CSV table of C-alpha atoms in Angstrom, one decimal:
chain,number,residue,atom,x,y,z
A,22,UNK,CA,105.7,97.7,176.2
A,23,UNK,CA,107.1,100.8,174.9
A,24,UNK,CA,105.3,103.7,176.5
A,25,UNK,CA,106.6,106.4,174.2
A,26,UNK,CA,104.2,105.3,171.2
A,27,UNK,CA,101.1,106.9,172.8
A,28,UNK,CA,103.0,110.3,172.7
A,29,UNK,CA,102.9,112.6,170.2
A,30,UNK,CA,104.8,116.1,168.8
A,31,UNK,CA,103.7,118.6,166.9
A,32,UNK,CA,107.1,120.7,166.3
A,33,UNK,CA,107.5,123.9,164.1
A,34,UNK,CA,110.5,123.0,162.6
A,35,UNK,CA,113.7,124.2,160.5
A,36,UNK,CA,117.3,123.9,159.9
A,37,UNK,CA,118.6,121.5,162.4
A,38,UNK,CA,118.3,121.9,166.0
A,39,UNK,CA,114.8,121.0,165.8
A,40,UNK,CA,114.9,117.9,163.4
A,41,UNK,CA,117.7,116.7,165.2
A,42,UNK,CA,115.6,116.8,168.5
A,43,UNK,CA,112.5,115.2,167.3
A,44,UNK,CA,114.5,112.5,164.7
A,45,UNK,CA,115.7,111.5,168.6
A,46,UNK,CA,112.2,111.2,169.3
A,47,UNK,CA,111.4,109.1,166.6
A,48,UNK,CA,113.3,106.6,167.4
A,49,UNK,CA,111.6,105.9,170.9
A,50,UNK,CA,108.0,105.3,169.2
A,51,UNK,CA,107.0,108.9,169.3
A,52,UNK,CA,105.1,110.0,166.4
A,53,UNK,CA,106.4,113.1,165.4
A,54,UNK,CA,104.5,115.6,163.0
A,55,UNK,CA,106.6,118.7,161.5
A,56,UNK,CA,104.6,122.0,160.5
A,57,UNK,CA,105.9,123.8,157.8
A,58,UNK,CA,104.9,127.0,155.6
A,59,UNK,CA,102.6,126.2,152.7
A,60,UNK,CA,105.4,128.3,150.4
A,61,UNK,CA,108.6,128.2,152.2
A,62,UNK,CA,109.1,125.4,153.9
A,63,UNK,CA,112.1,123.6,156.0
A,64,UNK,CA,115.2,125.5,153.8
A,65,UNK,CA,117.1,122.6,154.7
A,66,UNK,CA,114.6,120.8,152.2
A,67,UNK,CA,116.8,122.2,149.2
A,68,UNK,CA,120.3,121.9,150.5
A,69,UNK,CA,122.7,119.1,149.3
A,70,UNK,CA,121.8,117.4,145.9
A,71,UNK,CA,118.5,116.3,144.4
A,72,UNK,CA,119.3,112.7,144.5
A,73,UNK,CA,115.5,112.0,144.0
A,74,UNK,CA,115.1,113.9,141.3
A,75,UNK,CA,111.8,116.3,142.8
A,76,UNK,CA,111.4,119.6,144.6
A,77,UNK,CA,112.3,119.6,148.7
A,78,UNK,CA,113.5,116.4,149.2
A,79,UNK,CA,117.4,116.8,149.2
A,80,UNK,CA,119.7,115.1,150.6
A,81,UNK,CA,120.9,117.2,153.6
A,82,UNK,CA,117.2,117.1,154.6
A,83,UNK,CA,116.9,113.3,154.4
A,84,UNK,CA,119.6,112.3,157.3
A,85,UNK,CA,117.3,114.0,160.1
A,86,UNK,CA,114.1,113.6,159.2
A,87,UNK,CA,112.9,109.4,158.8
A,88,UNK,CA,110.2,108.5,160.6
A,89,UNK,CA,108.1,111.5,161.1
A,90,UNK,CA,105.1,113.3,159.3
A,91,UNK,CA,104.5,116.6,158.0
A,92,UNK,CA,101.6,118.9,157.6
A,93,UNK,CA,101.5,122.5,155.9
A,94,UNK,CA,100.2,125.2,157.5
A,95,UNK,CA,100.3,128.7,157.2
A,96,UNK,CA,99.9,130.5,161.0
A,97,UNK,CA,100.2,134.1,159.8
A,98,UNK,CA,96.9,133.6,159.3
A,99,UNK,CA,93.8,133.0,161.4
A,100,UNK,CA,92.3,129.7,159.3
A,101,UNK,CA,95.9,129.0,159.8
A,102,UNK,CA,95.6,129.7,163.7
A,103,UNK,CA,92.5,127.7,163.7
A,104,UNK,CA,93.8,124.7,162.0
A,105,UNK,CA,96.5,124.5,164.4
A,106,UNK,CA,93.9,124.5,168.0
A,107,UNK,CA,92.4,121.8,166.3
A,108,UNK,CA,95.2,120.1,166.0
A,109,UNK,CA,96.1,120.6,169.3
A,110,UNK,CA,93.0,119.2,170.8
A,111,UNK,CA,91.5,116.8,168.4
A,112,UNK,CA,95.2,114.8,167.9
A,113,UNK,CA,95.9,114.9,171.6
A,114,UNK,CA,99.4,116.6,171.1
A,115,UNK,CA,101.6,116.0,174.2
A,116,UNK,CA,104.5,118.3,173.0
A,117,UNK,CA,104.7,121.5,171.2
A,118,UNK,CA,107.7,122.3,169.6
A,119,UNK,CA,109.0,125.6,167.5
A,120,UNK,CA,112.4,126.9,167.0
A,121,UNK,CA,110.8,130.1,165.4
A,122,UNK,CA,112.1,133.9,167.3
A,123,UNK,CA,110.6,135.0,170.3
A,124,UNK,CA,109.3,137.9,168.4
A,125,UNK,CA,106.9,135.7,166.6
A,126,UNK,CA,105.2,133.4,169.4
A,127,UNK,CA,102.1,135.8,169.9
A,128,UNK,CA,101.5,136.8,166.5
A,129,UNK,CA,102.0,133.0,165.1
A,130,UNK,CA,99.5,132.3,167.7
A,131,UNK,CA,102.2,129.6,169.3
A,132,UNK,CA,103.3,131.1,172.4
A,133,UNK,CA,102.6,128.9,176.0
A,134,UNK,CA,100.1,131.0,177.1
A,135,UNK,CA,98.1,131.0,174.0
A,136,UNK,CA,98.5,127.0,173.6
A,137,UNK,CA,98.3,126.1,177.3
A,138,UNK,CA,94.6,127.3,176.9
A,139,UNK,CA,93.8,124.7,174.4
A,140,UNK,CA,95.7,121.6,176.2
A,141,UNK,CA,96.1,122.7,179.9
A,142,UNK,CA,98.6,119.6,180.2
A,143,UNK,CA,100.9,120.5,177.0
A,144,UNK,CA,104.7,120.7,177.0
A,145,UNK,CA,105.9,122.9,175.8
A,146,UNK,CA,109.3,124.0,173.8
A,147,UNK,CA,111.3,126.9,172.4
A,148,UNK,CA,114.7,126.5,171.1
A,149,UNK,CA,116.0,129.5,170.6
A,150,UNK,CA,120.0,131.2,170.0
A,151,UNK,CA,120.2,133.1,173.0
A,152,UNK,CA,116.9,132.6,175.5
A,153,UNK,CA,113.3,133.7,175.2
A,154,UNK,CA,114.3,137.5,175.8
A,155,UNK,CA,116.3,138.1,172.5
A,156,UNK,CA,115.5,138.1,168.5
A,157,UNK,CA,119.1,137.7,167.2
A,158,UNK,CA,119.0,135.4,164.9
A,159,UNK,CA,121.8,132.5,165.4
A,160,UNK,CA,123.5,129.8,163.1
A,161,UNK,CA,125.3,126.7,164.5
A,162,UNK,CA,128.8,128.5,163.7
A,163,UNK,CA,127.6,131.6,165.4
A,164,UNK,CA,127.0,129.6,168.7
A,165,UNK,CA,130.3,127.6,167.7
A,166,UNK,CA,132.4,131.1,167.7
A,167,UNK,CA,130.7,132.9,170.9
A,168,UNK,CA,130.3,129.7,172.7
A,169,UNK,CA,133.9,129.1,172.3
A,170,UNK,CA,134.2,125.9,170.8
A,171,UNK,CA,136.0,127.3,167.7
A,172,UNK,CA,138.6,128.7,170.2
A,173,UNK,CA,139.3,125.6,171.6
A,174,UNK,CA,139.4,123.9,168.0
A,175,UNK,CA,142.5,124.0,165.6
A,176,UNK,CA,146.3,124.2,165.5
A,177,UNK,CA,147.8,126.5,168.5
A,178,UNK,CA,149.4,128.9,166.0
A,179,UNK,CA,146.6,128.5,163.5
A,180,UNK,CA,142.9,130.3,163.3
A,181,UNK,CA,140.1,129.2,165.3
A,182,UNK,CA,138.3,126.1,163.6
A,183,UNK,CA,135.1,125.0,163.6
A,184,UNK,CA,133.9,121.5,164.6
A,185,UNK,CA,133.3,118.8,162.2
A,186,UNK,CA,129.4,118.3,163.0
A,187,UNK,CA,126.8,121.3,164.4
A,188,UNK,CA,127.5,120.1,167.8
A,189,UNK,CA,125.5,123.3,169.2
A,190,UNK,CA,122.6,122.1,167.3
A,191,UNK,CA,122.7,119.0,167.9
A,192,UNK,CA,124.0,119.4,172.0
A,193,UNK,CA,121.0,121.5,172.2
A,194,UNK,CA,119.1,119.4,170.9
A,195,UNK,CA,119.7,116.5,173.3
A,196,UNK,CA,119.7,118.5,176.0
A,197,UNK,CA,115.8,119.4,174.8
A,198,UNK,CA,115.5,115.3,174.4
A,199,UNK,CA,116.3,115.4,178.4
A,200,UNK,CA,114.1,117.9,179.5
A,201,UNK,CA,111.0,116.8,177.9
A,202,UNK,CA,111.4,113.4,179.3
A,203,UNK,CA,111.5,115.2,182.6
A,204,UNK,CA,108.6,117.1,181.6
A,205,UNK,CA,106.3,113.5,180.6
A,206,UNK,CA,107.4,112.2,184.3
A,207,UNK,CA,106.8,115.2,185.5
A,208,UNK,CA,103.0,115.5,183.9
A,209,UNK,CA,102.7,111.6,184.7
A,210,UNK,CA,102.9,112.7,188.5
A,211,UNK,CA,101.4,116.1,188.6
A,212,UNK,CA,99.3,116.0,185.7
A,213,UNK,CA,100.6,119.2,184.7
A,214,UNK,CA,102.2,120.5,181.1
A,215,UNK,CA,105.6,122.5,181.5
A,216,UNK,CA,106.9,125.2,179.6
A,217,UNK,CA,110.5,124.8,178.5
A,218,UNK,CA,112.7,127.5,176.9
A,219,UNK,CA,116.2,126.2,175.6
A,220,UNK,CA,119.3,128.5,174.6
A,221,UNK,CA,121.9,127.2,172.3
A,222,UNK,CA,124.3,129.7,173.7
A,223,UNK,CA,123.3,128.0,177.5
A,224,UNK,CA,124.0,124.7,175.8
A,225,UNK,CA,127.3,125.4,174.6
A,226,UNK,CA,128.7,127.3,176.9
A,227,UNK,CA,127.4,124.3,179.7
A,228,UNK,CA,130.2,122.0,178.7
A,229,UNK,CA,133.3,124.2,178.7
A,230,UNK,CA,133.4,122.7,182.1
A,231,UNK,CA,137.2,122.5,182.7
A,232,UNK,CA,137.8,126.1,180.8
A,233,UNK,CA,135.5,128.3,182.6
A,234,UNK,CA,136.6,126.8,185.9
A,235,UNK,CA,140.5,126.9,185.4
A,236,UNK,CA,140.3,130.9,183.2
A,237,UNK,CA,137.9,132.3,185.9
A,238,UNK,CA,139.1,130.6,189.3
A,239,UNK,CA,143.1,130.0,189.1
A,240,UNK,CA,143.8,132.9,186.3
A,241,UNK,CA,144.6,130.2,183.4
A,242,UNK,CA,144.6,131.0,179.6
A,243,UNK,CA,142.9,128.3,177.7
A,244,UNK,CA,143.0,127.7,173.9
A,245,UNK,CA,143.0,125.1,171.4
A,246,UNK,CA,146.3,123.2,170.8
A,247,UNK,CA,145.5,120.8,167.7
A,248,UNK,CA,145.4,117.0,168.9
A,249,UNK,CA,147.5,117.3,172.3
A,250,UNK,CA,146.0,117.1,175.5
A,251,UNK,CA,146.4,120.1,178.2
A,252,UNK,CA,147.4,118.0,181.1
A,253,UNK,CA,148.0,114.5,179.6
A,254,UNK,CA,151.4,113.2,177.1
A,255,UNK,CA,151.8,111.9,174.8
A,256,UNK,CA,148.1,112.2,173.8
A,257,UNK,CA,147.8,113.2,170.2
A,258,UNK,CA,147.4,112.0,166.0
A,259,UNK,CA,150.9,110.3,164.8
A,260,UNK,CA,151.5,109.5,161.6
A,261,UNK,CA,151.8,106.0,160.5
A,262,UNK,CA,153.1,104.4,157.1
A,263,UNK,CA,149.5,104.0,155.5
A,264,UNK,CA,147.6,106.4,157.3
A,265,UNK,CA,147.0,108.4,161.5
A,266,UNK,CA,146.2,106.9,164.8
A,267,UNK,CA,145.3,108.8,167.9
A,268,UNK,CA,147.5,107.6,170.5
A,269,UNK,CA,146.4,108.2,174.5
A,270,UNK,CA,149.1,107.4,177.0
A,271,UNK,CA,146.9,108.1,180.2
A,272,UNK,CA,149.2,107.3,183.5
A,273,UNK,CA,152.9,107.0,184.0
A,274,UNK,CA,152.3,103.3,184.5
A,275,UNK,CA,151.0,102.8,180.8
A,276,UNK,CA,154.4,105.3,179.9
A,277,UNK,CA,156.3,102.6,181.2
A,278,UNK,CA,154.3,99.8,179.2
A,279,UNK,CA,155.0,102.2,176.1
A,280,UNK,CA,158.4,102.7,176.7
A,281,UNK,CA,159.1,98.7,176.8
A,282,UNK,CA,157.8,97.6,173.6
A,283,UNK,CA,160.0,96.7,170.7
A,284,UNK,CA,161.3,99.5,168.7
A,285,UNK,CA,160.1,102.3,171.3
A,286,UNK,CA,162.5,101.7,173.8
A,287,UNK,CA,165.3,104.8,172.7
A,288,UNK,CA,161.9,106.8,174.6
A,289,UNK,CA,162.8,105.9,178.0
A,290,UNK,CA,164.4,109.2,179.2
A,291,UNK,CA,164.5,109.7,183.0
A,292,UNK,CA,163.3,113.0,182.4
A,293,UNK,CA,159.5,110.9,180.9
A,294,UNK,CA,159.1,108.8,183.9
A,295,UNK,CA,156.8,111.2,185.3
A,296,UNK,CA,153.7,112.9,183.6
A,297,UNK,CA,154.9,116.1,184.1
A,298,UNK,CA,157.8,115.8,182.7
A,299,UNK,CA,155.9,114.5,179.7
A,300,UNK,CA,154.1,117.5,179.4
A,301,UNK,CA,157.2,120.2,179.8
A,302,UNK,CA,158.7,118.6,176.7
A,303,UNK,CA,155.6,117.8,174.9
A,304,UNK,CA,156.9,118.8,171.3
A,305,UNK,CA,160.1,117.7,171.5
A,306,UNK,CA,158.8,114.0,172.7
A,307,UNK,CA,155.4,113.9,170.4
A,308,UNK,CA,158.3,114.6,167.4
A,309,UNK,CA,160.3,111.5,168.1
A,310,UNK,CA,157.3,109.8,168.5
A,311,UNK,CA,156.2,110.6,165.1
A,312,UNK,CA,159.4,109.5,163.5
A,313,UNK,CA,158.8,105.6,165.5
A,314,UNK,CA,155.2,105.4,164.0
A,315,UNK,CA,156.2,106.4,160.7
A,316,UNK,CA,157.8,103.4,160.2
A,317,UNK,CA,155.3,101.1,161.5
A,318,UNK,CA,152.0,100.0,159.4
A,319,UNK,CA,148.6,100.8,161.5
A,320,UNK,CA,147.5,97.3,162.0
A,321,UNK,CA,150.7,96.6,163.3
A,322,UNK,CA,151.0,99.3,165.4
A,323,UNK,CA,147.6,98.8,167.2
A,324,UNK,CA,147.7,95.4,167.9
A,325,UNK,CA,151.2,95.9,169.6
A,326,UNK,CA,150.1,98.6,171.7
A,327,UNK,CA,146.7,97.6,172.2
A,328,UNK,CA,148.7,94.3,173.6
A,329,UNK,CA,150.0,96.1,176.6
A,330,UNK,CA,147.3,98.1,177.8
A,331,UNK,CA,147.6,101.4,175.7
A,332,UNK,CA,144.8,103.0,174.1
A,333,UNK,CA,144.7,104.0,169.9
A,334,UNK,CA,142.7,104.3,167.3
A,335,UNK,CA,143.0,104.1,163.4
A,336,UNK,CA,142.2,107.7,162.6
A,337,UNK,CA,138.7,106.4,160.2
A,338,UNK,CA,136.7,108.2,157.6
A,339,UNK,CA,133.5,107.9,157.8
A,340,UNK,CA,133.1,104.9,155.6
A,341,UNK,CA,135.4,103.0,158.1
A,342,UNK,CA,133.0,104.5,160.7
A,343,UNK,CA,130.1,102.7,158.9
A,344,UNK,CA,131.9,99.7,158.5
A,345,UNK,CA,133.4,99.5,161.8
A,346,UNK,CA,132.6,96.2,163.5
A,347,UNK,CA,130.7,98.1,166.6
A,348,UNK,CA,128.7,100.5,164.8
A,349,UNK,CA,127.7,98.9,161.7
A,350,UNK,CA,125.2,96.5,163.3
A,351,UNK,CA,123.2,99.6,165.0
A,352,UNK,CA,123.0,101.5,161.8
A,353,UNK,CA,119.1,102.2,161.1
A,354,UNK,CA,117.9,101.9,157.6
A,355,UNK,CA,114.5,104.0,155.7
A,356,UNK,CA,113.6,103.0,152.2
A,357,UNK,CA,111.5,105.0,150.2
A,358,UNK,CA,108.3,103.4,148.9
A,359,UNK,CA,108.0,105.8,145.8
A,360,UNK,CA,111.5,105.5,144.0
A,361,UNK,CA,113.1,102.7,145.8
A,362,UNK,CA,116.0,104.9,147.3
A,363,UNK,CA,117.3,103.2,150.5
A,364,UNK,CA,118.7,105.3,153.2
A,365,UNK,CA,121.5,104.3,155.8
A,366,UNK,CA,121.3,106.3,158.8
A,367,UNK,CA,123.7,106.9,161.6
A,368,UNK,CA,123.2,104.5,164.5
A,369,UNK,CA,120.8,105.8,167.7
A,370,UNK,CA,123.1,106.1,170.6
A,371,UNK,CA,121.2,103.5,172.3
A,372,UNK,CA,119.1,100.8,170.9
A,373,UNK,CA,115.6,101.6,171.9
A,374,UNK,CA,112.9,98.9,172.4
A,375,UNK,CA,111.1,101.1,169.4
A,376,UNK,CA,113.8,100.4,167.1
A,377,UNK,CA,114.7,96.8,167.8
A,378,UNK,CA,110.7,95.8,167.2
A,379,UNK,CA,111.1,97.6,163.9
A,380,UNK,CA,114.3,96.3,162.6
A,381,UNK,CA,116.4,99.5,163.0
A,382,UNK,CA,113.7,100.3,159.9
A,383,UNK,CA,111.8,104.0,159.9
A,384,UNK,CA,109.8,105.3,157.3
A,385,UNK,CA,110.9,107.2,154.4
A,386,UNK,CA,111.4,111.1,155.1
A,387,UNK,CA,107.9,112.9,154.2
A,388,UNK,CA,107.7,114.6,152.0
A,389,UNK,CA,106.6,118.4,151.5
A,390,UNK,CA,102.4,118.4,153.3
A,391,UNK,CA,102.8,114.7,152.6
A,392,UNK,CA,100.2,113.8,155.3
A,393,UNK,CA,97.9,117.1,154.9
A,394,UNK,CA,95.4,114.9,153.2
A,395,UNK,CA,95.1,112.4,156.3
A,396,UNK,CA,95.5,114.4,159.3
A,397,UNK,CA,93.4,117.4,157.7
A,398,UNK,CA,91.2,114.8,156.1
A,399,UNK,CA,91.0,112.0,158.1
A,400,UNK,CA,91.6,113.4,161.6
A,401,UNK,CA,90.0,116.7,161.3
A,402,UNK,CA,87.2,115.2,158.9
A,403,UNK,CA,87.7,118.3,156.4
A,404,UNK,CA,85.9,117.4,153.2
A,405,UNK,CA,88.4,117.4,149.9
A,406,UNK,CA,86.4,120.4,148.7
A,407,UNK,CA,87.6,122.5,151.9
A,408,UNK,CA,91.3,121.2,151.8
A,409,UNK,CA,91.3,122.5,148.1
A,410,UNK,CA,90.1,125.6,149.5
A,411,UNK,CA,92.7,125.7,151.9
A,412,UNK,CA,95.0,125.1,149.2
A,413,UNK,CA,94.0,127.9,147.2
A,414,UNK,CA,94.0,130.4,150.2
A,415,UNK,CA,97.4,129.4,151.0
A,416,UNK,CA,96.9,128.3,154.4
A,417,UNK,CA,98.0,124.5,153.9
């Protein structure tokens, strides 16, 4: 039995932090319902192409959001206000969800305090850039460049990069995932709703576990240094004769395994035996490195050192990443009932019980107050005349 289909969120949400968080939801059984504005909307709605042809549905906005419903509704005002302590009670919401500033919880009528009063045993969560006690606005880079990621990412002589996916949207966002399951045990004991508050900055800055430790305790300058490792060698991308592989030479015992295979041998200097010695002469040894692999084709390559005990990698895009014999069987799959579009979606990072029942399928991404008609209308019982009316006002 899957306990996590009796649950359900009602999330505020925008951009990605929140989708991300919820999409994770999703695929545990949760039934997820987004609020939006009646005119603006998720922006992320109208970002990549319009592969469907129709307003809001693009196609940055479809990777995140499968499986879930959304409602309209306009909290600036008090209709709006009202709608949503209805919805509160009358669909039995677990969790509450905004990634809206501080600044606006009271006067969107969203804060704990005001929605604890209507459910007594709510969870509650606020994703915001830097805590509950500050309004600056925050973009994944922005948390990328003051968390210090984009120092730690890039050449050693180049600029600071960023990383290749939002990871402080998307870190945060699991790190949400976790506390609200603590939150549900928690309420299952206690019977009592918890209010959680969830800075990206916190998030970030919570993994840079072997940088803060060795800058702030033993005076040590840390930086990025492009695809070597700052206390392992060789460890870096070599180039091949058709493409990259990421080679990882972990222990001196595997540098001795290295050192014996065909065509790598002219590596055994004394001064290598040992792993620090490696590392003292790490560009000097990852250059004659390079010009062994060069020669060699990938496949080649990693089956010959994969056959004594070294770790590598074919460098992959991200169609090898779909096709890749591990991953391609968990990818999850959403077709859309309207046009026929199919989606492939990246794989959960665990199977859930939800997801196997369904056959890795969720349903299409909604579309903009898709379901206004049946949770207004059916749940709330509003007659189509007062929905239109609604309408017209501008509160769904």
């Amino acid at each position: 039995m899957d306990v996590f289909t009796d649950i359900t969120v009602l999330s505020l949400e925008q951009a990605t932090v929140l989708p991300y968080l919820t999409y994770r939801l999703v695929q545990d059984g949760v039934r997820v319902i987004r609020l939006e504005h009646p005119v603006y909307g998720d922006p992320n709605r109208m970002i990549g192409d319009n592969a469907l042809g129709e307003e809001r549905m693009n196609t940055y906005y479809l990777c995140i959001n499968s499986g879930k419903e959304a409602l309209t509704l306009n909290l600036g005002e008090i209709e709006g206000r009202d709608l949503l302590r209805r919805l509160i009670v009358e669909l039995g919401v677990d969790v509450f969800a905004t990634n809206q500033l501080p600044k606006n919880y009271d006067k969107l009528g969203i804060s704990y305090e005001i929605l604890s009063e209507y459910k007594s045993d709510l969870i509650w969560v606020g994703v915001t850039g830097f805590g509950p006690e500050h309004d600056e606005a925050a973009y994944d880079p922005i948390l990328q460049g003051r968390g210090g990621l984009m120092e730690l990412t890039g050449e050693a002589d180049g600029a600071p990069q960023v990383v290749g996916i939002p990871l402080p949207d998307m870190g945060t966002s699991e790190h949400a995932y976790g506390q609200i399951i603590k939150a549900l045990y928690k309420r299952a004991v206690t019977g009592q709703g918890t209010r959680i508050d969830l800075s990206m900055l916190a998030s970030v800055t919570s993994w840079l576990t072997v940088p803060i430790t060795l800058s702030q305790s033993f005076g040590r300058k840390i930086s990025r240094r492009g695809n070597t490792h700052e206390f392992f060698a060789p460890v870096s991308v070599y180039p091949t004769a058709d493409s990259f592989v990421y080679l990882a030479v972990g222990n001196d015992k595997q540098w001795a395994n290295f050192v014996k295979v065909p065509g790598f041998e002219s590596l055994g200097n004394p001064d290598y035996v040992k792993n620090s010695g490696r590392i003292a002469d790490v560009d000097k040894l990852n250059k004659k490195i390079e010009a062994l692999t060069r020669t060699r084709e990938t496949a080649e390559l990693i089956e010959t050192l994969k056959a004594v005990g070294l770790a590598i990698a074919k460098i992959n895009t991200i169609d090898e990443v779909a096709q890749d014999p591990y991953i391609a069987p968990n990818l999850l799959r959403s077709k859309d009932g309207k046009t026929g579009q199919e989606l492939t979606l990246a794989p959960p990072p665990v199977m859930t019980e939800f997801l196997a029942q369904n056959n890795q399928s969720l349903s299409f991404p909604p579309r903009f107050g898709e379901h206004n008609r049946d949770i207004y209308g059916g749940t709330l019982g509003l007659s189509d005349d007062e929905l239109a009316r609604l309408k017209d006002k501008g509160i769904i």
